[in-house]
GROMACS .gro file of C-alpha atoms in nm:
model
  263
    1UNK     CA    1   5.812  -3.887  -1.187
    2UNK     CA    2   5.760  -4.241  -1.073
    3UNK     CA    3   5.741  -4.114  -0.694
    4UNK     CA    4   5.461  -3.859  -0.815
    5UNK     CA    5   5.090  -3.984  -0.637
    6UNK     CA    6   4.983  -3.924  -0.959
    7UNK     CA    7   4.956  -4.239  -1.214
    8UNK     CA    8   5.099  -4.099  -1.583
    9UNK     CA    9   5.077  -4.210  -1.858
   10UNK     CA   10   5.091  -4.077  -2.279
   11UNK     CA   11   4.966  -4.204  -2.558
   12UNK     CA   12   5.079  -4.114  -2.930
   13UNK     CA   13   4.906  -3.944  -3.209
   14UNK     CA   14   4.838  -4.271  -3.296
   15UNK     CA   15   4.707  -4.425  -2.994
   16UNK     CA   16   4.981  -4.613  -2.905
   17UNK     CA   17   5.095  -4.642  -2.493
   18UNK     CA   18   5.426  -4.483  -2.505
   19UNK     CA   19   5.522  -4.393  -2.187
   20UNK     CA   20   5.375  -4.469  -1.773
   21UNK     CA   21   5.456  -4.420  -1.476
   22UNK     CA   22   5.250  -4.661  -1.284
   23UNK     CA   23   5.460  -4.878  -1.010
   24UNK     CA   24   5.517  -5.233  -1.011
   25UNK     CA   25   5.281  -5.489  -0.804
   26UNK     CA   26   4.981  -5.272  -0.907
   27UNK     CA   27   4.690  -5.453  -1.159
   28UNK     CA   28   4.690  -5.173  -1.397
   29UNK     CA   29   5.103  -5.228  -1.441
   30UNK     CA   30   5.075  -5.604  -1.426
   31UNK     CA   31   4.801  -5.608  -1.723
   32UNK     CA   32   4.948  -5.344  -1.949
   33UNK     CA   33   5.281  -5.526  -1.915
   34UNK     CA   34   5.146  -5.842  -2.056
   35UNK     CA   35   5.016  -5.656  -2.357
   36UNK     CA   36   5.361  -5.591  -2.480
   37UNK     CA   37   5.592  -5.252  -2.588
   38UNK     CA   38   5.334  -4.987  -2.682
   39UNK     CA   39   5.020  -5.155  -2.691
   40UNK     CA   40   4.714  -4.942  -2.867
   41UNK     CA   41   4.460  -4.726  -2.605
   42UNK     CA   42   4.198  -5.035  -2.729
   43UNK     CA   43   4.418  -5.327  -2.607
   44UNK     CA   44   4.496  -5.159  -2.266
   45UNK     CA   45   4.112  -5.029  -2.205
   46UNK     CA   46   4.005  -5.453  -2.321
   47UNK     CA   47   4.249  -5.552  -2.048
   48UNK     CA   48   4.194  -5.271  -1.740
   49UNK     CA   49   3.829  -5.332  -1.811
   50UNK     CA   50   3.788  -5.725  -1.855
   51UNK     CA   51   3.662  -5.746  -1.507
   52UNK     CA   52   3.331  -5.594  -1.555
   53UNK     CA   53   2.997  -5.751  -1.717
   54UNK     CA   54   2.993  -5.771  -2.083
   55UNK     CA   55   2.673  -5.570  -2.119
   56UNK     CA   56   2.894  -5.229  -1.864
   57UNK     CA   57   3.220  -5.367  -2.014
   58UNK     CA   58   3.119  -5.217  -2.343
   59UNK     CA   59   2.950  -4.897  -2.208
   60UNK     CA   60   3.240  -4.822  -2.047
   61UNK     CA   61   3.461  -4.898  -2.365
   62UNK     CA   62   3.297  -4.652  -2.556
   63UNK     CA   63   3.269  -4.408  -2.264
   64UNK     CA   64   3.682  -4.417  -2.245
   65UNK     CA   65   3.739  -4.424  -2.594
   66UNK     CA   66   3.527  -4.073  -2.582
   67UNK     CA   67   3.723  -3.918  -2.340
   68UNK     CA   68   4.030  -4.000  -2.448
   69UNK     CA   69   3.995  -3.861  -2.794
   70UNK     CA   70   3.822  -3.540  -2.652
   71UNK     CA   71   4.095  -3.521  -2.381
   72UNK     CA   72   4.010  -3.164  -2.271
   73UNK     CA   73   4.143  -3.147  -1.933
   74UNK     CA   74   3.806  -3.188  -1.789
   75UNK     CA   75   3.812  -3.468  -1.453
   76UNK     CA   76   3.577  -3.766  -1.470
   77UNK     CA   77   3.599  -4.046  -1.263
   78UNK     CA   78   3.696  -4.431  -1.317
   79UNK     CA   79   3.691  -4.759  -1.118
   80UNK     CA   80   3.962  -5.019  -1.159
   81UNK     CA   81   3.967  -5.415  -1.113
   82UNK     CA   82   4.016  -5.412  -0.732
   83UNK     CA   83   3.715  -5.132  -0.628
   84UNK     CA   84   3.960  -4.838  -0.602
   85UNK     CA   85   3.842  -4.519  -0.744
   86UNK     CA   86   4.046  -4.268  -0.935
   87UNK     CA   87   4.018  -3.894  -1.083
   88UNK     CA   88   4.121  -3.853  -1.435
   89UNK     CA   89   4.214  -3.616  -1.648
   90UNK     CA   90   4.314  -3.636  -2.020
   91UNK     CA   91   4.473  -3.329  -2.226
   92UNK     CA   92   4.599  -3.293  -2.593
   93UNK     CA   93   4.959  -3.210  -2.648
   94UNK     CA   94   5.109  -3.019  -2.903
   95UNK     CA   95   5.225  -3.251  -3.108
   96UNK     CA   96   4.871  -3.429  -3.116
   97UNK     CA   97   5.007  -3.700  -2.803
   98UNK     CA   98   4.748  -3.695  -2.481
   99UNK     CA   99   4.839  -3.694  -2.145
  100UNK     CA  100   4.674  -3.879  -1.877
  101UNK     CA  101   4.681  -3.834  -1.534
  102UNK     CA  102   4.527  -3.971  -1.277
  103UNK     CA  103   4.492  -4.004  -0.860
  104UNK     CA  104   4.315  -4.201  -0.625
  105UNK     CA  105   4.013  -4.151  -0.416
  106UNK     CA  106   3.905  -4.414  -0.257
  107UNK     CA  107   3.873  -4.307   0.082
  108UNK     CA  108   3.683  -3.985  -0.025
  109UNK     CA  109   3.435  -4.182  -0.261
  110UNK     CA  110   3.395  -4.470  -0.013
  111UNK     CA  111   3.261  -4.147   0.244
  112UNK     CA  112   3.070  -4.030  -0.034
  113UNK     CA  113   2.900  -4.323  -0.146
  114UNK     CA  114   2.838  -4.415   0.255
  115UNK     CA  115   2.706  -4.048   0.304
  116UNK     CA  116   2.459  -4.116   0.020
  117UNK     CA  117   2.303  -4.408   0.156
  118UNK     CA  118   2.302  -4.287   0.450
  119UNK     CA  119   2.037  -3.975   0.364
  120UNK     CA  120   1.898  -4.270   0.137
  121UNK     CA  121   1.815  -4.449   0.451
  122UNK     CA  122   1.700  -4.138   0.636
  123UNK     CA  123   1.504  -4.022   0.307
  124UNK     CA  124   1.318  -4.363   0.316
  125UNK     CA  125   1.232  -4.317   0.708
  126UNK     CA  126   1.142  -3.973   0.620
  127UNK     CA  127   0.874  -4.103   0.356
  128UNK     CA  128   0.747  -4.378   0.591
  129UNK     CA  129   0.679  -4.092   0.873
  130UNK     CA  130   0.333  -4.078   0.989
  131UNK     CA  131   0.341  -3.688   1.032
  132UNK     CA  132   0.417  -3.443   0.726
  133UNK     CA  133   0.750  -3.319   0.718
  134UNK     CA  134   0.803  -3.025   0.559
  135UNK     CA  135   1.212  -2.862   0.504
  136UNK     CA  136   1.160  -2.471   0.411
  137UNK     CA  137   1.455  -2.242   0.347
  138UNK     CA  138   1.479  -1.896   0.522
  139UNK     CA  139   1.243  -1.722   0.293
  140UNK     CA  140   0.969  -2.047   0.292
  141UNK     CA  141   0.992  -2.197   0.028
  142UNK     CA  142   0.958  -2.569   0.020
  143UNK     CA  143   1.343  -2.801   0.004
  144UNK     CA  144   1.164  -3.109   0.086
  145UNK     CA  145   0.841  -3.259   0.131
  146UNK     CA  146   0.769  -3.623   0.215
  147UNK     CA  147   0.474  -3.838   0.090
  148UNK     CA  148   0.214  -3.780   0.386
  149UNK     CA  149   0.227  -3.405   0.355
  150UNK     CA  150   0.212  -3.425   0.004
  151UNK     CA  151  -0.131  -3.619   0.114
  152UNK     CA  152  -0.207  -3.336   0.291
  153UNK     CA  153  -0.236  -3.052   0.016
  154UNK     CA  154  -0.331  -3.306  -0.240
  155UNK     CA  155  -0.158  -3.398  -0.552
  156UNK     CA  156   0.154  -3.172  -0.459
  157UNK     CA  157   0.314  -2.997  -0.213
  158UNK     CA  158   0.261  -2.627  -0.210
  159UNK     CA  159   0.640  -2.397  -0.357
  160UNK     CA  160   0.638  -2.175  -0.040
  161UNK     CA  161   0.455  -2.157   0.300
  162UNK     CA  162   0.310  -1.827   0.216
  163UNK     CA  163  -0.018  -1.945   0.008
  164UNK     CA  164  -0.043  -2.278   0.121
  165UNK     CA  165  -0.331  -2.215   0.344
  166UNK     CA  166  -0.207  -2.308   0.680
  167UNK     CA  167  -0.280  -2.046   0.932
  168UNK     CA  168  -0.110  -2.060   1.310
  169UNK     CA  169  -0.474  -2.026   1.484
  170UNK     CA  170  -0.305  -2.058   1.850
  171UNK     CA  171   0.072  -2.097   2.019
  172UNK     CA  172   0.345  -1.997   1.812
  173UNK     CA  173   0.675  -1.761   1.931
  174UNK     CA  174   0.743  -1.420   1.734
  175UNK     CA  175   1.121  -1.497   1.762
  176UNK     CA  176   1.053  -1.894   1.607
  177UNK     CA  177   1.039  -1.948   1.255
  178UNK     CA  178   0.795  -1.823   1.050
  179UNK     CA  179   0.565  -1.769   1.400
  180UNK     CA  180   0.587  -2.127   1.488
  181UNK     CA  181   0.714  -2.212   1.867
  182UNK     CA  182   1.011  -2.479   1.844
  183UNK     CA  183   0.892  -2.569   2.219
  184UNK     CA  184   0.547  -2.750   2.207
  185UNK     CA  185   0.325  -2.771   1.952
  186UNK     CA  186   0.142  -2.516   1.755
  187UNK     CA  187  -0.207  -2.526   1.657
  188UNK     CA  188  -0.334  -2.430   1.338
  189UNK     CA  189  -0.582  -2.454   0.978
  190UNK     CA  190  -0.503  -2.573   0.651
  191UNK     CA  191  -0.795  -2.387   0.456
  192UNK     CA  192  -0.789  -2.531   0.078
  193UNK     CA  193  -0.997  -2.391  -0.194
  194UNK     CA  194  -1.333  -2.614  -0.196
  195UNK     CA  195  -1.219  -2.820   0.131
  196UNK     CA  196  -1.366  -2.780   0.495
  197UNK     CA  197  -1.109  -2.639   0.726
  198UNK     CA  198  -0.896  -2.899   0.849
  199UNK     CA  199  -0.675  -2.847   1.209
  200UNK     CA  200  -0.374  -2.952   1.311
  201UNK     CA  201  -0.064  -2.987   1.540
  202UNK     CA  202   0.232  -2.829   1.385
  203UNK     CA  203   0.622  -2.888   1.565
  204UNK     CA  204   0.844  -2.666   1.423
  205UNK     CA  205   1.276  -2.721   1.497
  206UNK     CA  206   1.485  -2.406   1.540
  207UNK     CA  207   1.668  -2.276   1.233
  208UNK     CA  208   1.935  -2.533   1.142
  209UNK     CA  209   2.263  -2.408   0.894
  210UNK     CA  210   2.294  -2.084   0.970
  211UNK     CA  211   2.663  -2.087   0.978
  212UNK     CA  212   2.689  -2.213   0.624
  213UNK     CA  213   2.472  -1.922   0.476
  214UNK     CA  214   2.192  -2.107   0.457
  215UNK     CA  215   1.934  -2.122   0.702
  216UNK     CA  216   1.624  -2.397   0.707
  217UNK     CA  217   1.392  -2.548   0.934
  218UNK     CA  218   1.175  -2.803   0.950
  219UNK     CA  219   0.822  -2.857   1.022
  220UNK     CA  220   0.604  -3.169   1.117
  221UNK     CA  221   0.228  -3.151   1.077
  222UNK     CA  222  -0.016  -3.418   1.227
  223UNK     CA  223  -0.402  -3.345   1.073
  224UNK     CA  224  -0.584  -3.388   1.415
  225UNK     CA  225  -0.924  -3.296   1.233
  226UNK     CA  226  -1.101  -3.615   1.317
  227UNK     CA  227  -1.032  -3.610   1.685
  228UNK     CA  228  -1.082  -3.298   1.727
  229UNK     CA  229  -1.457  -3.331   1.589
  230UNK     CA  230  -1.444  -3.651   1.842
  231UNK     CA  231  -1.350  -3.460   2.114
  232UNK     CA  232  -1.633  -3.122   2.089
  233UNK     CA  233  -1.893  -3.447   1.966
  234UNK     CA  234  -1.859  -3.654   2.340
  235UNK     CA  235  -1.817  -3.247   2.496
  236UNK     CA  236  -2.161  -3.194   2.371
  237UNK     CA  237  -2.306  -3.526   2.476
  238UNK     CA  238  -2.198  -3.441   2.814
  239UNK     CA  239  -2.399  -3.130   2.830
  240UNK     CA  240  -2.699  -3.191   2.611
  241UNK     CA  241  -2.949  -3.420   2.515
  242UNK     CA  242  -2.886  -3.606   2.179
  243UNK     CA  243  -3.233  -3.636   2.067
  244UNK     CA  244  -3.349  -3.284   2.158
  245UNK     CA  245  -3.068  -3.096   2.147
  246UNK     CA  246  -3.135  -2.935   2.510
  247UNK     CA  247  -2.935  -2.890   2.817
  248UNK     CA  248  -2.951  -3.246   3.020
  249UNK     CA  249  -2.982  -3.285   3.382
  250UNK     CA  250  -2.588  -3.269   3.458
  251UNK     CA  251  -2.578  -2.947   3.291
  252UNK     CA  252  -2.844  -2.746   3.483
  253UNK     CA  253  -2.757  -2.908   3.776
  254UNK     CA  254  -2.388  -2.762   3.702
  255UNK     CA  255  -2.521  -2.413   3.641
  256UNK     CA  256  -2.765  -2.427   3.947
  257UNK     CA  257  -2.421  -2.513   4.220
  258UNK     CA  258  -2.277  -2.210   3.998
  259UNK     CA  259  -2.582  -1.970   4.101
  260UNK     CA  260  -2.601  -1.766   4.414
  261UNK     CA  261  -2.803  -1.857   4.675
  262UNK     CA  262  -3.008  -1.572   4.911
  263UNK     CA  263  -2.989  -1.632   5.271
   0.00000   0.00000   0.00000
């Protein structure tokens, strides 16, 4: 039992410590051995947990004390003095005694923990995008949506791509998802109830998780609306007159090197 990975340990009826496994030269050994023969489940939580804050220390008092006593076999997870994290479980004997067991997991929650700030830090970058991203699943409805295309549809973003009002008005690829080319950019119109059309330049990536079952891709969409309107503005100064609106001088002299001329 003492070479088991596992740290053991029962406690009576009563409460009282009355049998571990734990090895010497660790801190939960070394502090439960100062405590004495059978100390009581309060005097070894006070001493495994007098390295944290008063304000947690007592949170996590109570929080132990609540497990212990349901001690239904169910794992939650604890920290100890020196950062290591273990899995516990706690169940009831039949004599009324529980049963704790428990194994570390550092190295997994350590990956955890740096995997979550990692999509933190690529959540954040996400937000701070100039473009709106948009995740979909395989049947289009929305997984994630950052602030600027939230911006785009208003106070929310829209549950699904079907309904949302943008329409692929030129590009797109029958075999890319949902109609949208993954090479290039796509044009198209977000038409809102109330709103003037508004265009755009939509990217769209290739399907991504397929081989876990669940397919999504993700698209990027840049409202282009104002230079657009910039663009057709300085097309029709070039070919007509501002104040009256008629072709200018570089337009019919465009159309005349256009026209035939009889010999």
């Amino acid at each position: 039992m003492a070479a088991t990975p596992y740290r053991m340990a029962i406690y009576a009826a009563d409460h009282r410590l009355i049998w571990h496994n734990a090895r010497a030269g660790t801190v939960w050994t070394e502090r439960i051995t100062a405590l004495g023969p059978h100390p009581q489940l309060r005097a070894v939580l006070g001493a495994v947990l007098a390295h944290l804050p008063e304000p947690e220390r007592e949170i996590e008092f109570k929080r132990r004390l609540v497990l212990h006593e349901r001690a239904d076999g169910e794992p939650f997870e604890i920290r100890d003095a020196q950062g290591a994290w273990e899995r516990m479980r706690k169940m009831r004997l039949p004599r009324g005694e529980v049963a704790s067991f428990s194994v570390d997991i550092t190295r997994a929650k350590r990956g955890e923990i740096a995997l979550a700030e990692s999509e933190g830090r690529l959540r954040e970058v996400l937000e701070m995008a100039p473009v709106g991203i948009w995740k979909l699943d395989e049947a289009g409805r929305t997984i994630f949506a950052n602030r600027r295309l939230i911006g785009l549809f208003g106070d929310a973003a829209p549950s699904a791509l079907m309904g949302s009002g943008l329409i692929l008005t030129s590009g797109g690829d029958a075999q890319g998802p949902f109609g949208f080319a993954t090479e290039g950019e796509n044009e198209a119109q977000l038409q809102l109830p109330g709103q003037a059309p508004r265009r755009l330049l939509v990217s769209a990536s290739p399907w991504v998780g397929a081989e876990h079952g669940t397919p999504s891709c993700v698209l990027s969409l840049l409202d282009v609306t104002p230079l657009k309107v910039a663009q057709e503005r300085i097309e029709e100064l070039i070919e007509r007159d501002p104040l009256t609106g008629l072709a200018n001088r570089a337009t019919f002299c465009a159309a005349l090197g256009g026209m035939a001329v009889d010999p």
